[in-house]
Amino acid sequence: MKFADVIVDISAEQLDRKFQYRIPTMLEQDIRPGVQVEAPFGKGNRTVAGYVIRVTDKPDYELEKIKYIQGISQKKQSLEGRLIELAAWIRESYGCTMLQALKTVLPVRQKTGRRTSRMIVLKLSKEEAAGILEEERRRSHTARVRLLERLIANGSEDYAVCLKELNLSASVVRALEKRGILFVEEESGDLPLLRGKEREIFFPELTEEQGRAADEIREEWRGENPRPVLLHGITGSGKTMVYMSLIAMMLEQGRQVILLVPEIALTYQNVQRFCEYFGKDVAIIHSRLSQGERAEQFGRAARGEARIMIGPRSALFAPFPSLGLIIVDEEQESSYHSEMTPRYHARETAVERGRLEGARVLFGSATPSMEARYRCETGEYREVRMSRRFGSQGLARVRITDMREELRRGNRSILGSDLRQGLTDCLARGEQAMLFLNRRGYAGFVSCRTCGYVVKCPHCDVSMTIHKHGRLVCHYCGYETAAVHNCPSCGSPYIGGFRAGTQQVEEMLSREFPKARVLRMDMDTTRHKNDHEKLLRAFGEGQADILVGTQMIVKGHDFPRVTLVGALAADLSLYTGDYRAAERTFQLLTQAVGRAGRADRPGMAVIQTYHPEHYAIQAAARQDDDIFYEEELGYRRLMGYPPVDNLLAIHASSADEIRLNTAVEYLKRYLFRAAGREKVQIIGPADEAVSKVKDMYRKVIYIKHKAYRTLISLKDKTERYVEINSGFRGIYIQYDFNA
Ligand code: ADP
Ligand code: ZN
Ligand code: ZN
């Protein structure tokens, strides 16, 4: 006997009101989450339509009280049905309640607080418009006539008012907009950049290499089993151009496109280019929009007024009726992995949405994630490469400065001698420099400034982190050692935590280069809405000579006058205490090096490190990601880390430390039992890297296994165990796969 949970009204407030029905045996095969069904409802048993969100074989109520589903409403699944199916997949794959998954995926239909108003504006002069009016009258296009008369009288008119009073459909407005007679103006408060240009813009011709890449991608997609494609092209090779040509192709076929970009890219240049080429077809969401503004953009997608949705991770759920393509730019970005339950990854979720919609999926990166490259190797994705920069400019010259050597020569400054010389020359030539310090400036690892030795966990091969009273702790397995005062390798007393902040760098620069104008960009200087944009623009316009900042400065901005890039302390990201440290370091350094000398001036990049021989640093300096990939894959394989094996983290937190400790011990024992004969490796419990947040204590258990499926089923069992076990009351549990 099977039962289905059904929701009747898909609006945000109603999502948690589900009703259970029995599934007639005849329909068992066809009913799964996302299917629209008809069912008797309420006292009078009137028939209502609803969506199945869950199928189970255990009823929540007494059997006699459960009514039967009457039938399936329509053969073809609706958009909402597909989104619900996606939600069910997210629930299953990442661990959360169905309600959480639905709230993630379905468009929020809330009363909007601040409504964005739109105006229809006449673009032609009144005389010109009067000519068009006559023409439309002769052709008996009465709807167009009504609209034109109103616009000629008033010049412009509120969009909604217009449609309502004149009884028009959006297509009438669009038709006239296409002919350049009017335009629709968005009055959305804070998106000054994002207006479509009025003038005609010609799409640049693709270079030979770009054209070949686009052809290869189209060829893959024409085939029997179109795979997701990874467009792996060096910085400046013109990936954006390839995206644009594929987007144009999709629009021609009458389909819509989702383009995911990292949050930071939404603030500037990149998006501007899309708006220039695709104008009003573009809708944009970003994290600073209110719920209502976001819903408004999603509404434009649903109504067919926008055909390209650009945004961060959540743009993936844009309700397009006929989605044709999902592009994930800079697919390696960690922001594609949600930090809230459900902790979905946009890369995998894009593939699943693509599958449900029959849409193609494209990933782009200059420094792809280990996951994406590994999947290309196994044949799950198709890889397409571009290796030439647009224009004549080659890659920057890269120098590695060995900071141990600097110390030996008596230089204790944050600036090594190469970078000091480079800055002096760069400023003398009147060019610009960027200095970046990854993270906010403090990392918990312990290293020797004399020999570079870093204290690592003997079991996990990640760096240990300083804790209370100087003790060192591994955040995977919980292994601890006493504080160290002398380097275990060379005996030097210069061993300790690594500290340097962007503010200190700024102060140092103003001492050493008093004439240079310095801008600082970090969390502190980008608190307000448009701070990012203002700073980047000011620097782009040459209002400063040196830009100092955290990694946010190295991502995706084109500054033609920057000829020097310095990575002040590459080691800060190399020893963050997690298995992705080397990967992130390689990506950051490669992106940073790619910032130097993009236009007609040769560039130089300097990487300062205590570990010049580390493969992540060597490979970044040579801009060789194949070398990096091989080395890193060897390490992942040896240690059983993703993407070779799979890793499930179970995060537990509670205000009650003692109960938390007991709970995670029970959890560990349960996991051993639940795993049975499967050879899973259970690691921990350990304190989280940040072990207490807002008075909540935090612990984590890791589970490693070859097969993702096995981890999913362990997660399912654990969810049930936690639910029925009163010992877990007040303990908040989250699941995270391959984070
Ligand atoms: P990527 O995204 O791969 O880093 P971009 O698409 O940003 O590269 O291209 C780098 C620069 O080269 C941009 O300024 C872009 O305008 C220019 N460019 C690339 N391809 C072309 C082309 N086919 N025609 C004109 N300009 C191009
Ligand atoms: Zn040492
Ligand atoms: Zn460990």
mmCIF file of C-alpha atoms in Angstrom, residues 322-521:
data_model
loop_
_atom_site.group_PDB
_atom_site.id
_atom_site.type_symbol
_atom_site.label_atom_id
_atom_site.label_comp_id
_atom_site.label_asym_id
_atom_site.label_seq_id
_atom_site.Cartn_x
_atom_site.Cartn_y
_atom_site.Cartn_z
ATOM 1 C CA SER A 322 11.040 26.227 -21.859
ATOM 2 C CA LEU A 323 14.497 26.257 -20.388
ATOM 3 C CA GLY A 324 17.144 25.459 -22.973
ATOM 4 C CA LEU A 325 20.506 26.104 -21.352
ATOM 5 C CA ILE A 326 22.090 26.490 -17.932
ATOM 6 C CA ILE A 327 25.538 28.041 -17.792
ATOM 7 C CA VAL A 328 27.580 27.987 -14.601
ATOM 8 C CA ASP A 329 30.431 30.458 -14.956
ATOM 9 C CA GLU A 330 33.486 30.003 -12.719
ATOM 10 C CA GLU A 331 32.060 26.656 -11.696
ATOM 11 C CA GLN A 332 34.818 26.126 -9.107
ATOM 12 C CA GLU A 333 33.536 28.956 -6.901
ATOM 13 C CA SER A 334 32.667 27.819 -3.403
ATOM 14 C CA SER A 335 29.619 30.087 -3.361
ATOM 15 C CA TYR A 336 27.859 27.538 -5.560
ATOM 16 C CA HIS A 337 27.695 25.299 -2.550
ATOM 17 C CA SER A 338 24.855 26.413 -0.300
ATOM 18 C CA GLU A 339 25.750 27.051 3.316
ATOM 19 C CA MET A 340 22.175 26.641 4.448
ATOM 20 C CA THR A 341 20.079 23.510 4.553
ATOM 21 C CA PRO A 342 19.616 22.067 2.010
ATOM 22 C CA ARG A 343 23.316 22.312 1.303
ATOM 23 C CA TYR A 344 22.945 21.732 -2.392
ATOM 24 C CA HIS A 345 25.663 22.236 -4.937
ATOM 25 C CA ALA A 346 24.604 24.304 -7.931
ATOM 26 C CA ARG A 347 26.848 22.273 -10.245
ATOM 27 C CA GLU A 348 25.053 18.998 -9.577
ATOM 28 C CA THR A 349 21.666 20.619 -9.216
ATOM 29 C CA ALA A 350 22.108 22.284 -12.601
ATOM 30 C CA VAL A 351 22.727 18.884 -14.161
ATOM 31 C CA GLU A 352 19.575 17.519 -12.552
ATOM 32 C CA ARG A 353 17.445 20.489 -13.582
ATOM 33 C CA GLY A 354 18.860 20.164 -17.083
ATOM 34 C CA ARG A 355 17.841 16.523 -17.129
ATOM 35 C CA LEU A 356 14.294 17.297 -15.985
ATOM 36 C CA GLU A 357 13.840 20.147 -18.456
ATOM 37 C CA GLY A 358 15.687 18.669 -21.401
ATOM 38 C CA ALA A 359 18.088 21.614 -21.155
ATOM 39 C CA ARG A 360 21.820 21.694 -21.887
ATOM 40 C CA VAL A 361 24.375 22.423 -19.207
ATOM 41 C CA LEU A 362 27.638 24.310 -19.648
ATOM 42 C CA PHE A 363 30.315 24.905 -17.023
ATOM 43 C CA GLY A 364 33.020 27.454 -17.603
ATOM 44 C CA SER A 365 36.297 28.074 -15.836
ATOM 45 C CA ALA A 366 39.929 28.979 -16.254
ATOM 46 C CA THR A 367 40.685 26.898 -13.184
ATOM 47 C CA PRO A 368 38.082 24.150 -13.023
ATOM 48 C CA SER A 369 37.275 22.346 -9.824
ATOM 49 C CA MET A 370 38.784 18.936 -9.212
ATOM 50 C CA GLU A 371 35.235 17.585 -9.459
ATOM 51 C CA ALA A 372 34.607 18.947 -12.927
ATOM 52 C CA ARG A 373 37.955 17.779 -14.255
ATOM 53 C CA TYR A 374 37.532 14.363 -12.723
ATOM 54 C CA ARG A 375 34.116 14.025 -14.336
ATOM 55 C CA CYS A 376 35.615 14.944 -17.677
ATOM 56 C CA GLU A 377 38.160 12.213 -17.149
ATOM 57 C CA THR A 378 35.486 9.636 -16.342
ATOM 58 C CA GLY A 379 33.452 10.742 -19.358
ATOM 59 C CA GLU A 380 30.524 12.087 -17.392
ATOM 60 C CA TYR A 381 31.213 15.579 -18.776
ATOM 61 C CA ARG A 382 32.732 16.613 -22.060
ATOM 62 C CA GLU A 383 35.755 18.910 -21.877
ATOM 63 C CA VAL A 384 36.336 21.675 -24.427
ATOM 64 C CA ARG A 385 39.507 23.715 -24.156
ATOM 65 C CA MET A 386 40.640 27.177 -25.155
ATOM 66 C CA SER A 387 44.264 28.033 -24.663
ATOM 67 C CA ARG A 388 44.802 31.377 -26.385
ATOM 68 C CA ARG A 389 44.200 34.782 -24.960
ATOM 69 C CA PHE A 390 42.235 37.210 -27.067
ATOM 70 C CA GLY A 391 44.568 39.772 -28.589
ATOM 71 C CA SER A 392 48.311 39.519 -28.611
ATOM 72 C CA GLN A 393 49.053 39.766 -24.918
ATOM 73 C CA GLY A 394 50.700 36.702 -23.415
ATOM 74 C CA LEU A 395 50.577 35.639 -19.818
ATOM 75 C CA ALA A 396 52.365 37.555 -17.106
ATOM 76 C CA ARG A 397 55.902 36.717 -15.987
ATOM 77 C CA VAL A 398 55.698 35.123 -12.572
ATOM 78 C CA ARG A 399 58.224 35.220 -9.768
ATOM 79 C CA ILE A 400 58.146 33.240 -6.588
ATOM 80 C CA THR A 401 59.681 34.918 -3.556
ATOM 81 C CA ASP A 402 60.944 32.541 -0.884
ATOM 82 C CA MET A 403 60.085 34.345 2.355
ATOM 83 C CA ARG A 404 62.405 32.075 4.388
ATOM 84 C CA GLU A 405 65.246 33.458 2.326
ATOM 85 C CA GLU A 406 64.027 37.008 2.988
ATOM 86 C CA LEU A 407 64.082 36.340 6.730
ATOM 87 C CA ARG A 408 67.594 34.935 6.502
ATOM 88 C CA ARG A 409 68.646 38.158 4.801
ATOM 89 C CA GLY A 410 67.109 40.134 7.621
ATOM 90 C CA ASN A 411 63.942 41.305 5.860
ATOM 91 C CA ARG A 412 61.044 40.953 8.289
ATOM 92 C CA SER A 413 58.586 43.077 6.326
ATOM 93 C CA ILE A 414 55.398 41.770 4.700
ATOM 94 C CA LEU A 415 56.951 42.866 1.407
ATOM 95 C CA GLY A 416 59.643 40.669 -0.073
ATOM 96 C CA SER A 417 62.375 42.288 -2.158
ATOM 97 C CA ASP A 418 60.890 41.307 -5.562
ATOM 98 C CA LEU A 419 57.576 42.870 -4.756
ATOM 99 C CA ARG A 420 59.181 46.014 -3.310
ATOM 100 C CA GLN A 421 61.224 46.447 -6.478
ATOM 101 C CA GLY A 422 58.221 45.652 -8.658
ATOM 102 C CA LEU A 423 56.069 48.232 -6.898
ATOM 103 C CA THR A 424 58.740 50.879 -7.179
ATOM 104 C CA ASP A 425 59.041 50.293 -10.945
ATOM 105 C CA CYS A 426 55.315 50.032 -11.513
ATOM 106 C CA LEU A 427 54.621 53.309 -9.695
ATOM 107 C CA ALA A 428 57.447 55.010 -11.553
ATOM 108 C CA ARG A 429 55.867 53.994 -14.871
ATOM 109 C CA GLY A 430 52.533 55.392 -13.699
ATOM 110 C CA GLU A 431 50.851 52.003 -13.874
ATOM 111 C CA GLN A 432 48.655 50.216 -11.356
ATOM 112 C CA ALA A 433 49.254 47.331 -8.952
ATOM 113 C CA MET A 434 47.051 44.931 -7.049
ATOM 114 C CA LEU A 435 48.133 43.280 -3.811
ATOM 115 C CA PHE A 436 46.071 40.542 -2.412
ATOM 116 C CA LEU A 437 45.966 38.781 0.867
ATOM 117 C CA ASN A 438 43.747 35.761 0.820
ATOM 118 C CA ARG A 439 41.118 35.517 3.555
ATOM 119 C CA ARG A 440 40.580 38.324 5.945
ATOM 120 C CA GLY A 441 44.074 38.095 7.203
ATOM 121 C CA TYR A 442 44.209 35.523 9.933
ATOM 122 C CA ALA A 443 44.662 31.819 9.569
ATOM 123 C CA GLY A 444 44.866 29.380 12.424
ATOM 124 C CA PHE A 445 47.723 27.261 11.157
ATOM 125 C CA VAL A 446 51.193 27.121 12.692
ATOM 126 C CA SER A 447 54.278 27.407 10.555
ATOM 127 C CA CYS A 448 57.985 27.964 10.886
ATOM 128 C CA ARG A 449 59.222 31.194 9.392
ATOM 129 C CA THR A 450 62.731 29.805 9.164
ATOM 130 C CA CYS A 451 62.139 26.568 7.280
ATOM 131 C CA GLY A 452 58.470 26.672 6.294
ATOM 132 C CA TYR A 453 57.490 23.582 8.280
ATOM 133 C CA VAL A 454 53.734 23.354 8.893
ATOM 134 C CA VAL A 455 52.232 21.198 11.628
ATOM 135 C CA LYS A 456 49.854 18.686 10.027
ATOM 136 C CA CYS A 457 47.539 15.983 11.300
ATOM 137 C CA PRO A 458 49.234 12.599 10.904
ATOM 138 C CA HIS A 459 45.890 10.972 10.062
ATOM 139 C CA CYS A 460 44.300 13.442 7.686
ATOM 140 C CA ASP A 461 47.201 15.245 6.051
ATOM 141 C CA VAL A 462 45.659 18.665 6.565
ATOM 142 C CA SER A 463 47.178 21.409 8.691
ATOM 143 C CA MET A 464 46.306 21.586 12.382
ATOM 144 C CA THR A 465 44.683 24.682 13.804
ATOM 145 C CA ILE A 466 45.571 26.639 16.937
ATOM 146 C CA HIS A 467 42.974 26.300 19.641
ATOM 147 C CA LYS A 468 42.495 27.251 23.269
ATOM 148 C CA HIS A 469 45.782 27.630 25.129
ATOM 149 C CA GLY A 470 47.845 27.070 22.015
ATOM 150 C CA ARG A 471 46.861 23.444 21.588
ATOM 151 C CA LEU A 472 46.709 22.232 17.996
ATOM 152 C CA VAL A 473 43.624 20.443 16.728
ATOM 153 C CA CYS A 474 42.666 18.636 13.515
ATOM 154 C CA HIS A 475 39.173 19.571 12.377
ATOM 155 C CA TYR A 476 38.510 16.330 10.621
ATOM 156 C CA CYS A 477 39.374 13.741 13.233
ATOM 157 C CA GLY A 478 39.769 15.735 16.428
ATOM 158 C CA TYR A 479 43.416 14.694 16.928
ATOM 159 C CA GLU A 480 45.196 17.100 19.323
ATOM 160 C CA THR A 481 48.761 17.932 20.232
ATOM 161 C CA ALA A 482 50.347 20.299 22.716
ATOM 162 C CA ALA A 483 51.433 23.808 21.751
ATOM 163 C CA VAL A 484 54.766 23.973 19.947
ATOM 164 C CA HIS A 485 57.465 26.484 20.866
ATOM 165 C CA ASN A 486 60.271 25.292 18.655
ATOM 166 C CA CYS A 487 60.080 24.008 15.114
ATOM 167 C CA PRO A 488 60.014 20.186 15.193
ATOM 168 C CA SER A 489 61.919 20.216 11.928
ATOM 169 C CA CYS A 490 64.710 22.787 12.344
ATOM 170 C CA GLY A 491 64.445 23.840 15.983
ATOM 171 C CA SER A 492 63.870 27.508 15.157
ATOM 172 C CA PRO A 493 61.891 29.514 17.710
ATOM 173 C CA TYR A 494 60.195 31.496 14.903
ATOM 174 C CA ILE A 495 57.210 29.221 14.788
ATOM 175 C CA GLY A 496 53.669 30.337 15.375
ATOM 176 C CA GLY A 497 50.388 31.516 13.943
ATOM 177 C CA PHE A 498 50.468 33.452 10.724
ATOM 178 C CA ARG A 499 49.019 36.910 11.056
ATOM 179 C CA ALA A 500 48.711 39.791 8.670
ATOM 180 C CA GLY A 501 45.690 41.856 7.774
ATOM 181 C CA THR A 502 44.805 44.061 4.843
ATOM 182 C CA GLN A 503 44.816 47.054 7.147
ATOM 183 C CA GLN A 504 48.407 46.355 8.161
ATOM 184 C CA VAL A 505 49.364 46.088 4.521
ATOM 185 C CA GLU A 506 47.730 49.425 3.831
ATOM 186 C CA GLU A 507 49.662 51.041 6.694
ATOM 187 C CA MET A 508 52.914 49.488 5.539
ATOM 188 C CA LEU A 509 52.364 50.822 2.021
ATOM 189 C CA SER A 510 51.694 54.334 3.214
ATOM 190 C CA ARG A 511 54.986 54.212 5.135
ATOM 191 C CA GLU A 512 57.070 52.729 2.345
ATOM 192 C CA PHE A 513 55.362 54.434 -0.617
ATOM 193 C CA PRO A 514 54.030 57.680 0.836
ATOM 194 C CA LYS A 515 53.169 59.123 -2.578
ATOM 195 C CA ALA A 516 51.140 56.163 -3.778
ATOM 196 C CA ARG A 517 47.376 56.376 -3.595
ATOM 197 C CA VAL A 518 46.058 53.192 -1.989
ATOM 198 C CA LEU A 519 42.564 51.731 -1.987
ATOM 199 C CA ARG A 520 41.617 48.925 0.358
ATOM 200 C CA MET A 521 38.893 46.432 -0.438
#
